[in-house]
Coordinates of C-alpha atoms in Angstrom, one line a residue:
X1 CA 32.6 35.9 -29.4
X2 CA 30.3 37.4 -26.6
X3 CA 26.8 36.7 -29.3
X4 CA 28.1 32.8 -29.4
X5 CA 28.5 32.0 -26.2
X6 CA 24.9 33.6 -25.8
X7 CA 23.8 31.4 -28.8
X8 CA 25.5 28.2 -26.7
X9 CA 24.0 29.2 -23.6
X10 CA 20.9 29.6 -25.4
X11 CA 20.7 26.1 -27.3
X12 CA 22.2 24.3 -24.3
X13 CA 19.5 26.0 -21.9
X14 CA 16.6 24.3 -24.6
X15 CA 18.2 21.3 -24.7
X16 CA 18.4 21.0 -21.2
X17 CA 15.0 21.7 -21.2
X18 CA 13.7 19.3 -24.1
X19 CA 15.7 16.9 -22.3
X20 CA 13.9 17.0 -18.6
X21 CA 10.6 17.2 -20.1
X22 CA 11.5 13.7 -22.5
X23 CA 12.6 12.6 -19.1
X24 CA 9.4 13.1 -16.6
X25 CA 7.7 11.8 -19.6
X26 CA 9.5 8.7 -20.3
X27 CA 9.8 7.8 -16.3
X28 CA 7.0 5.7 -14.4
X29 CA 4.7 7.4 -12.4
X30 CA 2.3 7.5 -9.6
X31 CA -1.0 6.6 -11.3
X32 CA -3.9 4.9 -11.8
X33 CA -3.1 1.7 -12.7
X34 CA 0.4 2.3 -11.6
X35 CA 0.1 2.6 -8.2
X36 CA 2.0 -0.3 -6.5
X37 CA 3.9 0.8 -3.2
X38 CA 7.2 1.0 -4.9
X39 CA 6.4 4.0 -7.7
X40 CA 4.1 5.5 -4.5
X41 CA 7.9 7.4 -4.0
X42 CA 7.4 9.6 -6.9
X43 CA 3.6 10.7 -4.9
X44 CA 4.9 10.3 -1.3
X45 CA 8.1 13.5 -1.9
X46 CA 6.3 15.0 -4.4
X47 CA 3.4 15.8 -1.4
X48 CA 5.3 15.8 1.5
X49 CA 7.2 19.1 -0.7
X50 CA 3.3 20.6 -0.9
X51 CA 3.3 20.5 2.5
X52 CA 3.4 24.0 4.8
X53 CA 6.7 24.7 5.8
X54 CA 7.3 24.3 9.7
X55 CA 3.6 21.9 9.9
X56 CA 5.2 18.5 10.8
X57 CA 5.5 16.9 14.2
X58 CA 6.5 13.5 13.0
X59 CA 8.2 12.3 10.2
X60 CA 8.2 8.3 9.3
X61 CA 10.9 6.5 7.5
X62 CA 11.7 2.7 6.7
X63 CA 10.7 0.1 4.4
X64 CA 7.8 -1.2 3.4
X65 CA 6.9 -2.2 6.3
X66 CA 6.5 1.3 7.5
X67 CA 4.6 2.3 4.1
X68 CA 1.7 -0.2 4.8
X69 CA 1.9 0.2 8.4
X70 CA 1.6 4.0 10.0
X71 CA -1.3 6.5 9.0
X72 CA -0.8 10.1 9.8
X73 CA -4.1 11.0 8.8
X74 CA -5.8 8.5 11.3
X75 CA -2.8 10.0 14.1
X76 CA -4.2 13.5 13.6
X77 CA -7.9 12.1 13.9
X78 CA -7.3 11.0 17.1
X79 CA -4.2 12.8 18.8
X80 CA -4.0 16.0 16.5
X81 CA -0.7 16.1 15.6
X82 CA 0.8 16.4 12.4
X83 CA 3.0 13.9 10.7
X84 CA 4.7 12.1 7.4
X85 CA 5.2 8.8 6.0
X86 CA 8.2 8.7 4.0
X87 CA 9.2 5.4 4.5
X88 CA 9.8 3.6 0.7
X89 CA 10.2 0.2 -0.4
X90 CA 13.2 -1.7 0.3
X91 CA 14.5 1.8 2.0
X92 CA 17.9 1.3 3.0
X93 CA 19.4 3.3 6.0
X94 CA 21.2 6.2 3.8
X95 CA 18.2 6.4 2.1
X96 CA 16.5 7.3 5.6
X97 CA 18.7 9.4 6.5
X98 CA 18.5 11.7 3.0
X99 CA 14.2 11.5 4.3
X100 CA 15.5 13.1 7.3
X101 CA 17.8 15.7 5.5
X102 CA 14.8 16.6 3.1
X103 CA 12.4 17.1 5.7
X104 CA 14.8 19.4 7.7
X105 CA 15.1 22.2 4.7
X106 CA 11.1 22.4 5.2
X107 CA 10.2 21.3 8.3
X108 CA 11.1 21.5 12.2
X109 CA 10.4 18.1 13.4
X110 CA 10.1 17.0 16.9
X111 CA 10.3 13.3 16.2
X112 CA 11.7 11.1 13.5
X113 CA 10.7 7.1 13.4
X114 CA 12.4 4.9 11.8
X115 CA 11.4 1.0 11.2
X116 CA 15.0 -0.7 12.2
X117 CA 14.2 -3.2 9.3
X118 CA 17.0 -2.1 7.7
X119 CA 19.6 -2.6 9.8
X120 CA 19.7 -6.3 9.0
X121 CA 19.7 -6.3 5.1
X122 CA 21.7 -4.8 2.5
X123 CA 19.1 -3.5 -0.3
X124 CA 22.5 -3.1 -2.2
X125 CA 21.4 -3.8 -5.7
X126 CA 20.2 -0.3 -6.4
X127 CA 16.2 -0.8 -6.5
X128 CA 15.8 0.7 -2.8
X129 CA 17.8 3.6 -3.5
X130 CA 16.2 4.5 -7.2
X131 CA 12.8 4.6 -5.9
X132 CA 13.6 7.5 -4.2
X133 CA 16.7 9.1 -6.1
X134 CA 14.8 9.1 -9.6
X135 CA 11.7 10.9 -8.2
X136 CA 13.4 13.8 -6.5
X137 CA 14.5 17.2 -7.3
X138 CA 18.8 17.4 -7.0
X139 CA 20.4 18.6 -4.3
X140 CA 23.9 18.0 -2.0
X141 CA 22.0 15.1 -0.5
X142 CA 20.6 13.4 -3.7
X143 CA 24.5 13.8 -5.0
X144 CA 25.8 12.2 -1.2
X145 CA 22.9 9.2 -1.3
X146 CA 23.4 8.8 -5.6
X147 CA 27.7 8.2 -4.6
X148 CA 26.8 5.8 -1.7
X149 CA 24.6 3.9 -4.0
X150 CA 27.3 3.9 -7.1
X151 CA 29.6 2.7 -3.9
X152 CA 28.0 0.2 -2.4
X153 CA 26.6 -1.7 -6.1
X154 CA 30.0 -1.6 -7.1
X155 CA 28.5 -0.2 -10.4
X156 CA 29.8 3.8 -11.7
X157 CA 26.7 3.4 -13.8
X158 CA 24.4 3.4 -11.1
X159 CA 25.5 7.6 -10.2
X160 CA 24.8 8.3 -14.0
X161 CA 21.6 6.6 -14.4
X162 CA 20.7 8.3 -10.8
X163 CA 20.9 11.8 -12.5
X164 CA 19.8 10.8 -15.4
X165 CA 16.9 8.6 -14.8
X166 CA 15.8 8.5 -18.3
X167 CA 18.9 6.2 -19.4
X168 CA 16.9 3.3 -17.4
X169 CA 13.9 3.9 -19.1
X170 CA 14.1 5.4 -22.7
X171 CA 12.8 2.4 -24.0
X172 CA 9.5 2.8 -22.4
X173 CA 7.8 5.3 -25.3
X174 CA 6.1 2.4 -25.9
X175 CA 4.2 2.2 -23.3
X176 CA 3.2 5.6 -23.1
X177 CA -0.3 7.1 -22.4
X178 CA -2.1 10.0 -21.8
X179 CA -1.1 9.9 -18.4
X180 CA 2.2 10.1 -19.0
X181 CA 1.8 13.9 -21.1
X182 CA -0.5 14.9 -18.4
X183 CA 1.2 14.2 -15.1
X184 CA 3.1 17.5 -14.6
X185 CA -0.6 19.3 -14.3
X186 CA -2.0 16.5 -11.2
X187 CA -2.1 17.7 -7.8
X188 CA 1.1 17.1 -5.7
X189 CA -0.7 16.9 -3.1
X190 CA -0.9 13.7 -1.0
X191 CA -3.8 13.6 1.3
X192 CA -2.9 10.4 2.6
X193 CA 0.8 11.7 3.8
X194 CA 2.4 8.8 2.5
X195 CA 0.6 5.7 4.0
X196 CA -0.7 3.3 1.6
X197 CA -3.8 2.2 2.6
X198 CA -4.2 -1.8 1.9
X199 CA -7.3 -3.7 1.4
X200 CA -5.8 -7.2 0.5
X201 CA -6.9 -10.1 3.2
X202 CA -4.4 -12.5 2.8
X203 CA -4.1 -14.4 6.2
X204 CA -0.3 -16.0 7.6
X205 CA -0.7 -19.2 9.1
X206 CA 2.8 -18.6 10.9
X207 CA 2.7 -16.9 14.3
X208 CA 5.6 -15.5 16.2
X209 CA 6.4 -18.8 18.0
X210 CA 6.7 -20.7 15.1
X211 CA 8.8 -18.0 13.6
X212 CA 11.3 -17.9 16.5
X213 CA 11.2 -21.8 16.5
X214 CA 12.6 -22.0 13.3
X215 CA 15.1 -19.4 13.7
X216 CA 16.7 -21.2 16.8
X217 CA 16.7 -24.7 14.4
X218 CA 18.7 -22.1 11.8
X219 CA 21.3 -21.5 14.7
X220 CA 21.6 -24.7 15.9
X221 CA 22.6 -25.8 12.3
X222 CA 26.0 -23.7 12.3
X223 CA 27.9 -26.4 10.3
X224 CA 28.4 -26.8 6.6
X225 CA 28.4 -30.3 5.5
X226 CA 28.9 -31.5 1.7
X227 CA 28.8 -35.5 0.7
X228 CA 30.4 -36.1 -2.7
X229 CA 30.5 -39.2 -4.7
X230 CA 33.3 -38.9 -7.3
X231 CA 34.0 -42.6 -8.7
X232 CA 32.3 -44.5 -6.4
X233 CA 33.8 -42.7 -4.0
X234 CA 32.8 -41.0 -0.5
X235 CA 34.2 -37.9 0.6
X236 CA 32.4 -35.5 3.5
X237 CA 33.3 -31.8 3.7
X238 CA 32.5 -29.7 6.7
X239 CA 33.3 -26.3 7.5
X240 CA 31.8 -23.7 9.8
X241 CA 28.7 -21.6 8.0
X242 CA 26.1 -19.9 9.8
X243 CA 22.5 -20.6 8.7
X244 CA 21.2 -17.4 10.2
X245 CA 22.7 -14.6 11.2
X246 CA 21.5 -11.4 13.1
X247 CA 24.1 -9.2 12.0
X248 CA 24.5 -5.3 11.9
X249 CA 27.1 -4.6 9.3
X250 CA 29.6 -1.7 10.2
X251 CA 27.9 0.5 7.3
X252 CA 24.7 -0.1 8.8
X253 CA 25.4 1.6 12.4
X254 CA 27.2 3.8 11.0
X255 CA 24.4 5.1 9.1
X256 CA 22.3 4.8 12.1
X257 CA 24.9 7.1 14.1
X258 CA 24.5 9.3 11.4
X259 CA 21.1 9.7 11.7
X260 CA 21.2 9.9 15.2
X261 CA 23.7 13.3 14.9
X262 CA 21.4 15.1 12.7
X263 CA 18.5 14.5 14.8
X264 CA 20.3 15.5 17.6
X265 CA 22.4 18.2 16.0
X266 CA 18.6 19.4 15.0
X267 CA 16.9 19.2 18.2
X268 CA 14.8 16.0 17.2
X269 CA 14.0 13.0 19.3
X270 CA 14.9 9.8 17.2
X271 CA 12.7 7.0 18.2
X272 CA 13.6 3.4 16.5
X273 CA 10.7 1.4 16.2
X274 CA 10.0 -2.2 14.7
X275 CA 6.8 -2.8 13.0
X276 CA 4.7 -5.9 13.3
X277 CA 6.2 -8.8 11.0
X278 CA 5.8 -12.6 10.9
X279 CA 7.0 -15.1 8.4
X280 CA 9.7 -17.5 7.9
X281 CA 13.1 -16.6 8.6
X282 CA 14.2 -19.3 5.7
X283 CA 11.7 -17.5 3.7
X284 CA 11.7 -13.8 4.5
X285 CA 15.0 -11.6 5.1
X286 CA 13.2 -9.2 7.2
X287 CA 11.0 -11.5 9.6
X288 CA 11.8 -10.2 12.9
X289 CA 12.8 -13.2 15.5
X290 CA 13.6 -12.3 19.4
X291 CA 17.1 -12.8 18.2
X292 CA 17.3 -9.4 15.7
X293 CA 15.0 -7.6 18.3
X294 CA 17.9 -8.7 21.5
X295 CA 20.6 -7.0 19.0
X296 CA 18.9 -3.5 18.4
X297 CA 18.0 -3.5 22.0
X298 CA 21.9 -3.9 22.9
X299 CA 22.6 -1.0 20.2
X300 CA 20.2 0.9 21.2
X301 CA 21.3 0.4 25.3
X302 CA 25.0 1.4 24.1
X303 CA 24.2 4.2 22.5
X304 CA 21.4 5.5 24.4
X305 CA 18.4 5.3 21.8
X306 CA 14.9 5.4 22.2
X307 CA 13.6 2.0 20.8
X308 CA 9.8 0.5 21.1
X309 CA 9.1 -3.2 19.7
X310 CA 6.2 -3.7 18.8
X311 CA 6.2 -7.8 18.0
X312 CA 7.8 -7.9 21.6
X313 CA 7.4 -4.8 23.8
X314 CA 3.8 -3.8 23.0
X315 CA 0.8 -6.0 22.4
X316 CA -0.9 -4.4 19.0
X317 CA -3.4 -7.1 18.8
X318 CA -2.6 -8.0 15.3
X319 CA -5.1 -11.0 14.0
X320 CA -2.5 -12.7 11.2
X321 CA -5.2 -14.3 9.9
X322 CA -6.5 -11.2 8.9
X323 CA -4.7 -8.2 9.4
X324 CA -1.9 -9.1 6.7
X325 CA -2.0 -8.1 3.2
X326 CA 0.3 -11.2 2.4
X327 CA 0.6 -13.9 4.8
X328 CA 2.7 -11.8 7.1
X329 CA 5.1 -9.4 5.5
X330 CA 3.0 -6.3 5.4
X331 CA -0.2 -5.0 7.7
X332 CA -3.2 -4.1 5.6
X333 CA -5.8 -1.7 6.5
X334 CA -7.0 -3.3 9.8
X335 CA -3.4 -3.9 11.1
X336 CA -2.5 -1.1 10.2
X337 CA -5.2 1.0 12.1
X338 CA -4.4 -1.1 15.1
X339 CA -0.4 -0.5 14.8
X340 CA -1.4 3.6 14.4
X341 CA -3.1 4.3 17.5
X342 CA -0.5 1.9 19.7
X343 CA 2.0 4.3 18.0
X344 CA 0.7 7.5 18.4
X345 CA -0.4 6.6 22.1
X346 CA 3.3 6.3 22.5
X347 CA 4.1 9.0 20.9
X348 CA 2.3 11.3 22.6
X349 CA 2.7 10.1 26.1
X350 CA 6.4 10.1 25.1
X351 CA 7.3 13.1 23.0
X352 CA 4.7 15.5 23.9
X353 CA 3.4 16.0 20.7
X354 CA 0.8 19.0 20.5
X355 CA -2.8 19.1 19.3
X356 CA -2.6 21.6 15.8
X357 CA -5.9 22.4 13.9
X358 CA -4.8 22.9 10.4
X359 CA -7.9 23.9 7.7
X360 CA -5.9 21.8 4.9
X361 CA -5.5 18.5 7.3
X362 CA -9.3 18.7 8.4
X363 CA -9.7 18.8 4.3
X364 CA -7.6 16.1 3.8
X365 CA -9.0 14.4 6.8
X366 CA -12.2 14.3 4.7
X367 CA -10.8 12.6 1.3
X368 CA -8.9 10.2 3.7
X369 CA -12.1 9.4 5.3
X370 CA -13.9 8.8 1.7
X371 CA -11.5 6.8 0.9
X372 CA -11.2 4.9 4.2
X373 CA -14.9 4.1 3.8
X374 CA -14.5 2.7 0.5
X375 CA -11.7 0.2 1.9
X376 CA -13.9 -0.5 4.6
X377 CA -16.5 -1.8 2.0
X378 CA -14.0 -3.4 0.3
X379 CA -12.7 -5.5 2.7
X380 CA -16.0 -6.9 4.0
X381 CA -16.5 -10.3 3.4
X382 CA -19.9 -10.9 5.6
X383 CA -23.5 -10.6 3.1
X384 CA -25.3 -9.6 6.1
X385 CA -22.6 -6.7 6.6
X386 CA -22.1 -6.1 3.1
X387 CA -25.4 -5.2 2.6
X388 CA -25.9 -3.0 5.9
X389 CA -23.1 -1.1 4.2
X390 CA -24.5 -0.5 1.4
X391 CA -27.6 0.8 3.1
X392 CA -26.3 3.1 5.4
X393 CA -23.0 4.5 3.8
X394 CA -23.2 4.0 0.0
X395 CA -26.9 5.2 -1.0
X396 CA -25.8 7.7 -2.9
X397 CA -24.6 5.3 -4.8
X398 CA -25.6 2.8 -8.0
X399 CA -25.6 -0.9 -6.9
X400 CA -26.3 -3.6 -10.3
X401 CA -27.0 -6.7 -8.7
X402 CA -27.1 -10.2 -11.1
X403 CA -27.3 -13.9 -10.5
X404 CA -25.4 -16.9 -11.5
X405 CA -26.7 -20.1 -11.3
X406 CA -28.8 -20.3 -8.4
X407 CA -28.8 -16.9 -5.4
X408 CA -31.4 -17.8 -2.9
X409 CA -30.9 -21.5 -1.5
X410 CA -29.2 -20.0 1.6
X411 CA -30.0 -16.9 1.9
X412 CA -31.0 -17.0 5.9
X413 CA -34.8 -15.2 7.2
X414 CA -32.5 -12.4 8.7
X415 CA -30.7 -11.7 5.2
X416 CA -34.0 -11.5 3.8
X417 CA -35.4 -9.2 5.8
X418 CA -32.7 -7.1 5.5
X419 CA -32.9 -6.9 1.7
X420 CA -36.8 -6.4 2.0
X421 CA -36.3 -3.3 4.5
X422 CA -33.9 -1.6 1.5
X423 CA -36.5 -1.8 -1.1
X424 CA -35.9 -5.5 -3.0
X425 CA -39.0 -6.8 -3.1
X426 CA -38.5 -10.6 -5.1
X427 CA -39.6 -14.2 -4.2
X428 CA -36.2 -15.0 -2.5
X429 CA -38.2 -18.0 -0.6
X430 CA -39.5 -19.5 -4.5
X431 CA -36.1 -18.2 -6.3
X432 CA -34.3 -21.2 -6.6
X433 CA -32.4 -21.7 -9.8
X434 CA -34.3 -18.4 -10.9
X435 CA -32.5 -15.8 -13.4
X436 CA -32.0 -12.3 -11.5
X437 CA -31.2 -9.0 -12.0
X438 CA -31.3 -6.1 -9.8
X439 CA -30.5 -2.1 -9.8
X440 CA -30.2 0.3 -7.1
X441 CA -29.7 4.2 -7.4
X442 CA -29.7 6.4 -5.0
X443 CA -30.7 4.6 -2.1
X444 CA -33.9 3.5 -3.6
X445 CA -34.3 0.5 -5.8
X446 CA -35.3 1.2 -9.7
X447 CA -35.7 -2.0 -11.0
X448 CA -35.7 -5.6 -10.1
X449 CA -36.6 -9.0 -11.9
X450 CA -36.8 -12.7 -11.5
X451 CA -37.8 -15.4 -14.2
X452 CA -37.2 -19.5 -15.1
X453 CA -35.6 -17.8 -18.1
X454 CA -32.3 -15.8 -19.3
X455 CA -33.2 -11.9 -18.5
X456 CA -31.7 -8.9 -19.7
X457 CA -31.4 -5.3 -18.5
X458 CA -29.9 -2.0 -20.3
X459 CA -30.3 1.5 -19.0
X460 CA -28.1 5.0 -18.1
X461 CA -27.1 5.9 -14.9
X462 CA -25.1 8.7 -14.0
X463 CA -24.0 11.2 -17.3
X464 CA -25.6 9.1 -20.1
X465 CA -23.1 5.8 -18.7
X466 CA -25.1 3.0 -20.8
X467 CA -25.4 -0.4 -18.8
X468 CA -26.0 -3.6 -20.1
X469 CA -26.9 -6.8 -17.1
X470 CA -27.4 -10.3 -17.8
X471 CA -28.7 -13.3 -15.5
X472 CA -29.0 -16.8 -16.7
X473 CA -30.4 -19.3 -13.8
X474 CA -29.0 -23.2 -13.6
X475 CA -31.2 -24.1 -16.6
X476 CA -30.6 -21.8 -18.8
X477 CA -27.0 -21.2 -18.8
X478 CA -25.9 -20.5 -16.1
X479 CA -23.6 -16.9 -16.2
X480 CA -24.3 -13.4 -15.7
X481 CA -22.9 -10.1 -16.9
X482 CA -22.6 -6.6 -16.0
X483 CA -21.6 -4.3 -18.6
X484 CA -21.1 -0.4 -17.7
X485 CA -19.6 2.2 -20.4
X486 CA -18.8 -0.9 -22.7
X487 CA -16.4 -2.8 -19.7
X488 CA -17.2 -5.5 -18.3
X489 CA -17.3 -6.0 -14.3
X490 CA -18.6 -8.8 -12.1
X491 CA -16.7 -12.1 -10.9
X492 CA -19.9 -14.1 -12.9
X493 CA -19.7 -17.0 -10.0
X494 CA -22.7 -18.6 -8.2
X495 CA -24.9 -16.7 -6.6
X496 CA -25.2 -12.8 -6.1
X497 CA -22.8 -10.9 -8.0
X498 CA -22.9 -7.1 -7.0
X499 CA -20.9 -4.2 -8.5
X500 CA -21.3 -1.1 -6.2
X501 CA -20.6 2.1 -8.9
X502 CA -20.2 5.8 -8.1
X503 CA -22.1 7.3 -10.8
X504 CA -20.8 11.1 -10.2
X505 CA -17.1 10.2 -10.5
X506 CA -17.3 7.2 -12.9
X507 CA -15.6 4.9 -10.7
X508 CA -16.7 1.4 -9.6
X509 CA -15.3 1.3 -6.1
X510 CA -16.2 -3.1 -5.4
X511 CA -16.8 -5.6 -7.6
X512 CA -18.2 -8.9 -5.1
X513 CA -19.7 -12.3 -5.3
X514 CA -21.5 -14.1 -2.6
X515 CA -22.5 -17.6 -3.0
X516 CA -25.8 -17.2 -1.5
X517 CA -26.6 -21.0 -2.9
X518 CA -24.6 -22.0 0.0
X519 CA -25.2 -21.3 4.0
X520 CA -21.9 -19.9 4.6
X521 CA -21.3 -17.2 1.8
X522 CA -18.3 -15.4 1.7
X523 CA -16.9 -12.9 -0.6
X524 CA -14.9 -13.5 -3.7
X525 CA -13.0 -10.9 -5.9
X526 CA -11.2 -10.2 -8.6
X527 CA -10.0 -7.3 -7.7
X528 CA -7.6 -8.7 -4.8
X529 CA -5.4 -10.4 -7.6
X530 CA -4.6 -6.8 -8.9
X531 CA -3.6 -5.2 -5.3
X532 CA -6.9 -3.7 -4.9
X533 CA -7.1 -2.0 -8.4
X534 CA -11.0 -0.1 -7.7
X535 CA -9.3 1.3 -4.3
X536 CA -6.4 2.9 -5.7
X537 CA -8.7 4.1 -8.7
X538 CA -10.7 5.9 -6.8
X539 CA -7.6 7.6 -4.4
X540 CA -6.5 8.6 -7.8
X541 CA -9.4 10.5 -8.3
X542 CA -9.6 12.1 -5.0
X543 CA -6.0 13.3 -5.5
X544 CA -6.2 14.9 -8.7
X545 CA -10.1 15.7 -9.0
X546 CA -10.9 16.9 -5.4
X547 CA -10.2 20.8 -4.2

């Protein structure tokens, strides 16, 4: 009797264990090219976990807004002390809270933030919960967050899948790659700490007045009125419905009390905190009016909570033309590095966070600014500034330069010069409608070419990478091409088309055109369409390729 229960235990122990390793396998992960900010979960615990135990000063939770918005690498930069973005997509409050009971087991905390987002939306449907639930280890809290879930969806199906993640995605073996067999051995460590850095520009054309305009007309319209013509017949229906509300469900502040005892049941400060938003309120559930910003300033009042709006209490200087990643919803890099230092002002001024030198931050300080330098180049959209760039910060790199259709009509004397004092040497003044090709390694410039006719340039850079470019001027066909390791690259519009390559890591890091035919030549990418594909490429790399 004794030998088979040994044999059960035995063959239910492998079993157990075929069946978590079919699991991590089948599940999506935090990769290259799956990086979007909703898998960034699986990364964001996954480091915070590597972190040192008792290290953190800060912890950060919310939604998306939070994600995008708060760098703790760029916090220690300038004020030296530590902190964590946990915030998810689509976070709800209990999911907030279980941040806050994860980073007490490993951490001792002297301040948690939290994005008060949340408080007005539901995020019932189960997607802001799984992002988190599926990607960490289980524990009393994943069991307590897994039942609220179950509870609130109405669905006893959500608590099983939410153990056993695979359920939702067995069907995925057929998407399967090498990264998927190979993801247990990458780094969990996250030198970023859970910020996503965002290099899409896309600009809102709605400011806070207009915003707040529109929520006051949604108000206003408090009655339901229906017309109905049944046989030629008129009949009118009205009946109270409000348009917009600014409502804290019961759950909700509940939550939030909850929160607020284990921070204070801890020893930690709670700070709530709103993040810079603009959009339309018929639009966007979380665009944040002076209406939803009165109401957490009354809870907050009552129940004697530290709260700091940042759309109405503090001036961040946010540009919504271009500080948004999408026309208002989230910050990208350049709000974001604005929002940061407003916060961390406040937060040390406020909570007396300490100055801490730790040898793995200055180290991760280091990948974050590599990384940082590459969104920097990424986002510029100025040739003059583009090419400066390139001069001083990137000439370690491989720069393949072709031209579509024409590249020189206005190109200004200062542009010129500049390219003359980094080594190009061509007829810009006679290369109108010319073909052109150029390559730049290292800082210096290898090879450059100009003709009436179609040109053509192969060559190896970096370990053996073969390279193929290809200029046709407006006679003669008018397209380019740039070909590295067999892909192709290069938006092939008119003018300059430049692809900036790091030849020791095989990455391209910017793929840009500049219509230098016209006077006013801003940049065009591909790469925008794809949420910044060569940026999160190349964090990829740092995280898993860098010591």
């Amino acid at each position: 009797m004794k030998k088979n229960v040994i044999k059960v235990t035995v063959f239910l122990g492998i079993l157990g264990v075929f069946f978590w390793g079919a699991q991590r396998i089948v599940m999506p992960k935090y990769y290259y090219p799956n990086t979007t900010v909703a898998e960034a979960a699986s990364r964001i615990y996954r480091g915070f976990l590597d972190e040192e135990k008792d290290s953190i000063e800060a912890i950060f939770a919310g939604t998306s807004h939070m994600t995008y918005s708060v760098s703790p690498v760029e916090l220690y930069e300038e004020y030296g002390f530590t902190s964590y973005n946990l915030a998810s997509a689509r976070q709800p409050l209990a999911v907030a809270r279980y941040a806050l009971q994860t980073a007490l087991k490993t951490q001792d905390p002297k301040v948690f933030v939290l994005d008060v987002s949340s408080l007005f939306t539901d995020f019932y449907d189960g997607a802001g919960f799984k992002y988190v639930t599926e990607q960490v280890p289980l524990s009393a809290e994943k069991l307590q967050l897994l039942q609220e879930m179950s509870t609130l969806s109405d669905d006893e199906d959500d608590m099983v899948s939410g153990l056993f993640p695979m359920i939702n995605y067995h069907s995925r073996w057929k998407e399967l790659d090498e990264n998927d067999f190979t993801y247990l051995k990458d780094s969990d460590h996250f030198f970023t700490k859970g910020y996503y850095l965002n290099v899409k520009e896309i600009p809102s054309y709605i400011d806070v007045d207009y915003m707040n305009n529109e929520a006051q007309e949604m108000i206003a319209d408090n009655l339901k009125v229906t017309y109905t013509w049944e046989e030629q017949q008129l009949s009118t229906e009205k009946e109270d419905d409000e348009l917009y509300e600014a409502n804290v469900s019961d759950y909700n502040l509940q939550v939030l009390l909850d929160i607020a005892d284990i921070c204070e049941e801890n020893g930690v400060k709670l700070l709530l905190v709103k993040i810079p938003v603009v959009d339309s309120p018929a639009m966007y559930m979380s665009s944040w009016t002076e209406k939803r910003s009165a109401v957490v300033k009354e809870i907050a009042e009552e129940y004697k909570l530290d709260y700091l709006d940042m759309v109405y209490d503090v001036d961040c200087g946010i540009e919504w033309l271009t500080d948004t990643a999408d026309g208002g919803g989230h910050l990208n890099f350049l709000g974001a590095e604005k929002v940061t230092h407003i916060l961390g002002q406040y937060l040390v001024e406020n909570y007396k966070l300490e100055q801490q030198e730790y040898t793995a931050w200055d180290k991760d300080t280091k990948l974050y600014d590599d990384l940082k330098n590459v969104a920097s180049l990424e986002m510029e959209t100025d040739f003059y500034q583009y090419m400066s760039k390139l001069k001083s910060d990137f000439a370690d790199k491989t720069v393949f330069i072709v031209c579509t259709n024409e590249m020189s009509n206005g190109l200004s004397e200062r542009e010129i010069s500049l390219l003359r004092s980094m080594g190009f040497n061509a007829d810009y003044e006679n290369g109108y409608r010319q073909s052109y090709i150029a390559v730049m390694e290292n800082g210096e410039v290898t090879f450059e070419q100009m003709s009436n006719r179609a040109i053509k340039k192969k060559g190896t850079v970096g370990d053996s990478v073969e390279y193929v470019l290809y200029s046709a001027g407006h006679y003669v066909g008018s397209t380019s091409g740039i070909k590295i390791g067999g892909e192709t690259f290069g938006t092939n519009q008119i003018g300059l088309n430049i692809v900036v390559y790091d030849q020791d890591k095989d990455i391209v890091l910017d793929e840009v055109n500049f219509n230098t035919f016209a006077e006013e030549h801003e940049a065009i990418r591909n790469s925008w369409d794809v949420d910044a594909e060569y940026l999160r490429q190349y964090e990829d790399y740092l995280i898993n390729h860098v010591e």
